[in-house]
mmCIF file of C-alpha atoms in Angstrom:
data_model
loop_
_atom_site.group_PDB
_atom_site.id
_atom_site.type_symbol
_atom_site.label_atom_id
_atom_site.label_comp_id
_atom_site.label_asym_id
_atom_site.label_seq_id
_atom_site.Cartn_x
_atom_site.Cartn_y
_atom_site.Cartn_z
ATOM 1 C CA MET A 21 0.000 0.000 0.000
ATOM 2 C CA ILE A 22 2.957 2.331 0.516
ATOM 3 C CA TYR A 23 3.257 2.617 -3.274
ATOM 4 C CA LEU A 24 -0.369 3.633 -3.869
ATOM 5 C CA PRO A 25 0.491 7.373 -3.971
ATOM 6 C CA ASN A 26 3.218 6.599 -6.533
ATOM 7 C CA PHE A 27 0.718 4.617 -8.602
ATOM 8 C CA LEU A 28 -1.658 7.602 -8.583
ATOM 9 C CA THR A 29 1.192 9.864 -9.652
ATOM 10 C CA LEU A 30 2.068 7.504 -12.506
ATOM 11 C CA LEU A 31 -1.600 7.494 -13.516
ATOM 12 C CA ARG A 32 -1.490 11.295 -13.636
ATOM 13 C CA LEU A 33 1.626 11.173 -15.800
ATOM 14 C CA CYS A 34 -0.087 8.765 -18.211
ATOM 15 C CA LEU A 35 -3.142 11.049 -18.523
ATOM 16 C CA ILE A 36 -1.159 14.151 -19.516
ATOM 17 C CA PRO A 37 -0.655 13.379 -23.219
ATOM 18 C CA PHE A 38 -4.315 12.406 -23.537
ATOM 19 C CA ILE A 39 -5.445 15.769 -22.163
ATOM 20 C CA SER A 40 -3.620 17.553 -24.978
ATOM 21 C CA TYR A 41 -4.586 14.973 -27.579
ATOM 22 C CA PHE A 42 -8.302 15.169 -26.817
ATOM 23 C CA TYR A 43 -8.181 18.953 -26.597
ATOM 24 C CA LEU A 44 -6.501 19.263 -29.982
ATOM 25 C CA GLN A 45 -9.067 16.843 -31.426
ATOM 26 C CA GLY A 46 -11.907 19.084 -30.197
ATOM 27 C CA ARG A 47 -12.992 16.587 -27.551
ATOM 28 C CA TYR A 48 -13.042 19.201 -24.813
ATOM 29 C CA ASP A 49 -15.293 17.078 -22.609
ATOM 30 C CA LEU A 50 -12.765 14.220 -22.504
ATOM 31 C CA ALA A 51 -9.845 16.628 -22.074
ATOM 32 C CA LEU A 52 -11.623 18.270 -19.128
ATOM 33 C CA MET A 53 -12.504 14.906 -17.588
ATOM 34 C CA MET A 54 -8.882 13.747 -17.838
ATOM 35 C CA LEU A 55 -7.639 17.014 -16.336
ATOM 36 C CA LEU A 56 -10.041 16.672 -13.408
ATOM 37 C CA ILE A 57 -8.957 13.069 -12.824
ATOM 38 C CA ALA A 58 -5.325 14.216 -12.903
ATOM 39 C CA GLY A 59 -6.110 17.015 -10.435
ATOM 40 C CA PHE A 60 -7.925 14.694 -8.044
ATOM 41 C CA SER A 61 -5.139 12.115 -8.274
ATOM 42 C CA ASP A 62 -2.692 14.850 -7.235
ATOM 43 C CA PHE A 63 -4.848 15.655 -4.217
ATOM 44 C CA PHE A 64 -5.339 12.006 -3.226
ATOM 45 C CA ASP A 65 -1.743 10.874 -3.633
ATOM 46 C CA GLY A 66 -0.605 13.716 -1.392
ATOM 47 C CA ALA A 67 -3.357 13.079 1.158
ATOM 48 C CA LEU A 68 -2.536 9.361 1.316
ATOM 49 C CA ALA A 69 1.201 9.995 1.614
ATOM 50 C CA ARG A 70 0.649 12.423 4.495
ATOM 51 C CA ARG A 71 -2.103 10.506 6.294
ATOM 52 C CA TYR A 72 -0.439 7.094 6.279
ATOM 53 C CA GLN A 73 3.205 8.225 6.041
ATOM 54 C CA TRP A 74 3.469 6.470 2.655
ATOM 55 C CA ARG A 75 6.328 8.645 1.522
ATOM 56 C CA THR A 76 9.033 7.303 -0.737
ATOM 57 C CA LYS A 77 12.116 8.788 -2.362
ATOM 58 C CA LEU A 78 10.578 8.033 -5.760
ATOM 59 C CA GLY A 79 7.376 9.845 -4.775
ATOM 60 C CA ALA A 80 9.316 12.874 -3.543
ATOM 61 C CA VAL A 81 10.754 13.283 -7.051
ATOM 62 C CA LEU A 82 7.918 11.890 -9.166
ATOM 63 C CA ASP A 83 5.033 13.922 -7.689
ATOM 64 C CA PRO A 84 6.436 17.420 -8.302
ATOM 65 C CA ALA A 85 7.758 16.283 -11.696
ATOM 66 C CA ALA A 86 4.263 15.082 -12.654
ATOM 67 C CA ASP A 87 2.793 18.413 -11.513
ATOM 68 C CA LYS A 88 5.302 20.383 -13.581
ATOM 69 C CA PHE A 89 4.793 18.175 -16.634
ATOM 70 C CA LEU A 90 0.995 18.485 -16.344
ATOM 71 C CA MET A 91 1.193 22.270 -16.168
ATOM 72 C CA PHE A 92 3.829 22.548 -18.892
ATOM 73 C CA VAL A 93 2.050 20.381 -21.465
ATOM 74 C CA THR A 94 -1.450 21.683 -20.786
ATOM 75 C CA TYR A 95 -0.455 25.359 -20.678
ATOM 76 C CA ILE A 96 1.526 24.973 -23.913
ATOM 77 C CA THR A 97 -1.483 23.291 -25.559
ATOM 78 C CA LEU A 98 -3.916 26.008 -24.459
ATOM 79 C CA GLY A 99 -1.469 28.753 -25.408
ATOM 80 C CA TRP A 100 -0.869 27.162 -28.811
ATOM 81 C CA THR A 101 -4.614 27.185 -29.498
ATOM 82 C CA HIS A 102 -4.995 30.765 -28.170
ATOM 83 C CA GLN A 103 -7.282 29.684 -25.331
ATOM 84 C CA LEU A 104 -4.784 31.255 -22.928
ATOM 85 C CA PRO A 105 -2.809 34.437 -23.533
ATOM 86 C CA PHE A 106 0.861 33.961 -24.354
ATOM 87 C CA TRP A 107 2.001 35.974 -21.329
ATOM 88 C CA SER A 108 0.168 33.652 -18.915
ATOM 89 C CA VAL A 109 1.769 30.569 -20.464
ATOM 90 C CA ALA A 110 5.181 32.256 -20.408
ATOM 91 C CA ILE A 111 4.938 33.325 -16.763
ATOM 92 C CA VAL A 112 3.807 29.883 -15.533
ATOM 93 C CA ILE A 113 6.536 28.065 -17.451
ATOM 94 C CA PHE A 114 9.224 30.626 -16.618
ATOM 95 C CA ARG A 115 8.462 30.352 -12.890
ATOM 96 C CA ASP A 116 8.772 26.568 -12.937
ATOM 97 C CA VAL A 117 11.995 26.598 -14.970
ATOM 98 C CA TYR A 118 13.363 29.350 -12.710
ATOM 99 C CA ILE A 119 12.632 27.320 -9.569
ATOM 100 C CA VAL A 120 14.124 24.124 -11.004
ATOM 101 C CA MET A 121 17.251 26.024 -12.079
ATOM 102 C CA GLY A 122 17.491 27.562 -8.610
ATOM 103 C CA VAL A 123 17.260 24.148 -6.960
ATOM 104 C CA LEU A 124 19.936 22.747 -9.286
ATOM 105 C CA PHE A 125 22.167 25.740 -8.547
ATOM 106 C CA LEU A 126 21.771 25.232 -4.795
ATOM 107 C CA LYS A 127 22.498 21.510 -5.206
ATOM 108 C CA LEU A 128 25.698 22.384 -7.106
ATOM 109 C CA LYS A 129 26.625 24.661 -4.214
ATOM 110 C CA LYS A 130 26.039 21.677 -1.889
ATOM 111 C CA ARG A 131 23.230 23.380 0.015
ATOM 112 C CA GLN A 132 20.526 21.471 1.867
ATOM 113 C CA ILE A 133 17.129 22.329 0.441
ATOM 114 C CA PRO A 134 14.155 21.713 2.700
ATOM 115 C CA ILE A 135 11.328 20.338 0.588
ATOM 116 C CA ARG A 136 8.124 21.505 2.196
ATOM 117 C CA PRO A 137 5.129 22.641 0.229
ATOM 118 C CA ILE A 138 3.962 26.031 1.404
ATOM 119 C CA LEU A 139 0.475 27.521 1.338
ATOM 120 C CA ILE A 140 1.276 30.067 -1.373
ATOM 121 C CA SER A 141 2.581 27.278 -3.618
ATOM 122 C CA LYS A 142 -0.498 25.148 -2.974
ATOM 123 C CA LEU A 143 -2.731 28.114 -3.826
ATOM 124 C CA ASN A 144 -0.693 28.669 -6.971
ATOM 125 C CA THR A 145 -1.233 25.065 -8.055
ATOM 126 C CA PHE A 146 -4.937 25.273 -7.190
ATOM 127 C CA PHE A 147 -5.490 28.385 -9.306
ATOM 128 C CA GLN A 148 -3.362 27.059 -12.158
ATOM 129 C CA LEU A 149 -5.517 23.912 -12.255
ATOM 130 C CA ALA A 150 -8.679 26.033 -11.918
ATOM 131 C CA LEU A 151 -7.588 28.162 -14.879
ATOM 132 C CA LEU A 152 -6.936 25.078 -16.965
ATOM 133 C CA SER A 153 -10.303 23.596 -15.969
ATOM 134 C CA PHE A 154 -12.229 26.786 -16.747
ATOM 135 C CA SER A 155 -10.364 27.110 -20.058
ATOM 136 C CA LEU A 156 -11.299 23.587 -21.105
ATOM 137 C CA LEU A 157 -14.879 24.111 -19.933
ATOM 138 C CA TYR A 158 -15.043 27.391 -21.846
ATOM 139 C CA SER A 159 -13.889 25.649 -25.030
ATOM 140 C CA TYR A 160 -16.593 23.029 -24.498
ATOM 141 C CA VAL A 161 -19.312 25.615 -23.826
ATOM 142 C CA GLN A 162 -18.347 27.675 -26.877
ATOM 143 C CA MET A 163 -18.578 24.604 -29.062
ATOM 144 C CA HIS A 164 -21.921 23.401 -27.716
ATOM 145 C CA GLN A 165 -23.715 26.747 -27.276
ATOM 146 C CA PHE A 166 -26.008 26.122 -24.336
ATOM 147 C CA LEU A 167 -29.105 27.859 -25.671
ATOM 148 C CA PHE A 168 -31.080 27.223 -22.526
ATOM 149 C CA LEU A 169 -28.385 28.856 -20.408
ATOM 150 C CA ASP A 170 -27.333 31.998 -22.244
ATOM 151 C CA TYR A 171 -25.490 33.325 -19.208
ATOM 152 C CA PHE A 172 -23.506 30.091 -18.703
ATOM 153 C CA GLU A 173 -20.867 30.886 -21.317
ATOM 154 C CA ASN A 174 -20.419 34.364 -19.851
ATOM 155 C CA THR A 175 -20.173 32.929 -16.321
ATOM 156 C CA VAL A 176 -17.479 30.447 -17.359
ATOM 157 C CA PHE A 177 -15.631 33.225 -19.228
ATOM 158 C CA TRP A 178 -15.524 35.413 -16.091
ATOM 159 C CA ALA A 179 -14.560 32.483 -13.869
ATOM 160 C CA LYS A 180 -11.670 31.886 -16.269
ATOM 161 C CA GLN A 181 -10.663 35.573 -16.102
ATOM 162 C CA ILE A 182 -10.735 35.564 -12.290
ATOM 163 C CA ALA A 183 -8.639 32.383 -12.206
ATOM 164 C CA LEU A 184 -6.217 33.997 -14.672
ATOM 165 C CA PHE A 185 -5.817 36.976 -12.322
ATOM 166 C CA PHE A 186 -5.100 34.715 -9.341
ATOM 167 C CA VAL A 187 -2.651 32.638 -11.385
ATOM 168 C CA LEU A 188 -0.737 35.834 -12.140
ATOM 169 C CA VAL A 189 -0.765 36.910 -8.483
ATOM 170 C CA PHE A 190 0.224 33.560 -6.982
ATOM 171 C CA THR A 191 2.728 32.650 -9.696
ATOM 172 C CA LEU A 192 4.581 35.915 -9.104
ATOM 173 C CA ALA A 193 4.212 35.733 -5.307
ATOM 174 C CA SER A 194 5.441 32.143 -5.089
ATOM 175 C CA GLY A 195 8.324 32.905 -7.468
ATOM 176 C CA ILE A 196 9.377 35.810 -5.257
ATOM 177 C CA HIS A 197 8.985 33.668 -2.136
ATOM 178 C CA TYR A 198 11.191 30.908 -3.533
ATOM 179 C CA THR A 199 13.760 33.501 -4.612
ATOM 180 C CA VAL A 200 13.944 34.869 -1.057
ATOM 181 C CA VAL A 201 14.158 31.355 0.419
ATOM 182 C CA GLY A 202 16.801 30.300 -2.110
ATOM 183 C CA TRP A 203 18.845 33.430 -1.442
ATOM 184 C CA GLY A 204 18.669 32.718 2.293
ATOM 185 C CA ILE A 205 19.841 29.119 1.755
ATOM 186 C CA LEU A 206 22.675 30.306 -0.474
ATOM 187 C CA LYS A 207 23.884 32.842 2.118
ATOM 188 C CA LYS A 208 23.985 30.288 4.960
ATOM 189 C CA ASP A 209 27.365 28.971 5.969
ATOM 190 C CA VAL A 210 27.943 25.419 4.832
#
């Protein structure tokens, strides 16, 4: 059972290409369903690992890598199709690359890096997933034109815009936070 969180993470990794594939094929419903399954698997693998202490070295590497890969591929896909503005895709990807490069730099400097998810980072991930979900839902709604719910498309559009705002705020805030933390780690005596 200790490997159940890792299995869920591997499931999430396997779903990622299908999200993009179905989206590019115009099957927004399947793309959204896969994204939601991936999001819930992220929540459950973390909850199981914490609750039952089912933490492994593989999971410590695989889980954040799966999160980054999910964001990278899905944001690129939605940016490519103009469902998300270029700047939002660029800022999300730049932040992740920046953090990974910072971690590698600190490792090269032989610094200990405490790996603890923080609230601002969790909020960032939440809003990034919300933005992706609303974007996929918006694509679906635009294609199916809910005549009986004229306001639904507008509601989803504004939910997407609000999520986009919070992605900007929390992506920048978490990037700044990790910069400050990384700088503090770098300045510590070895």
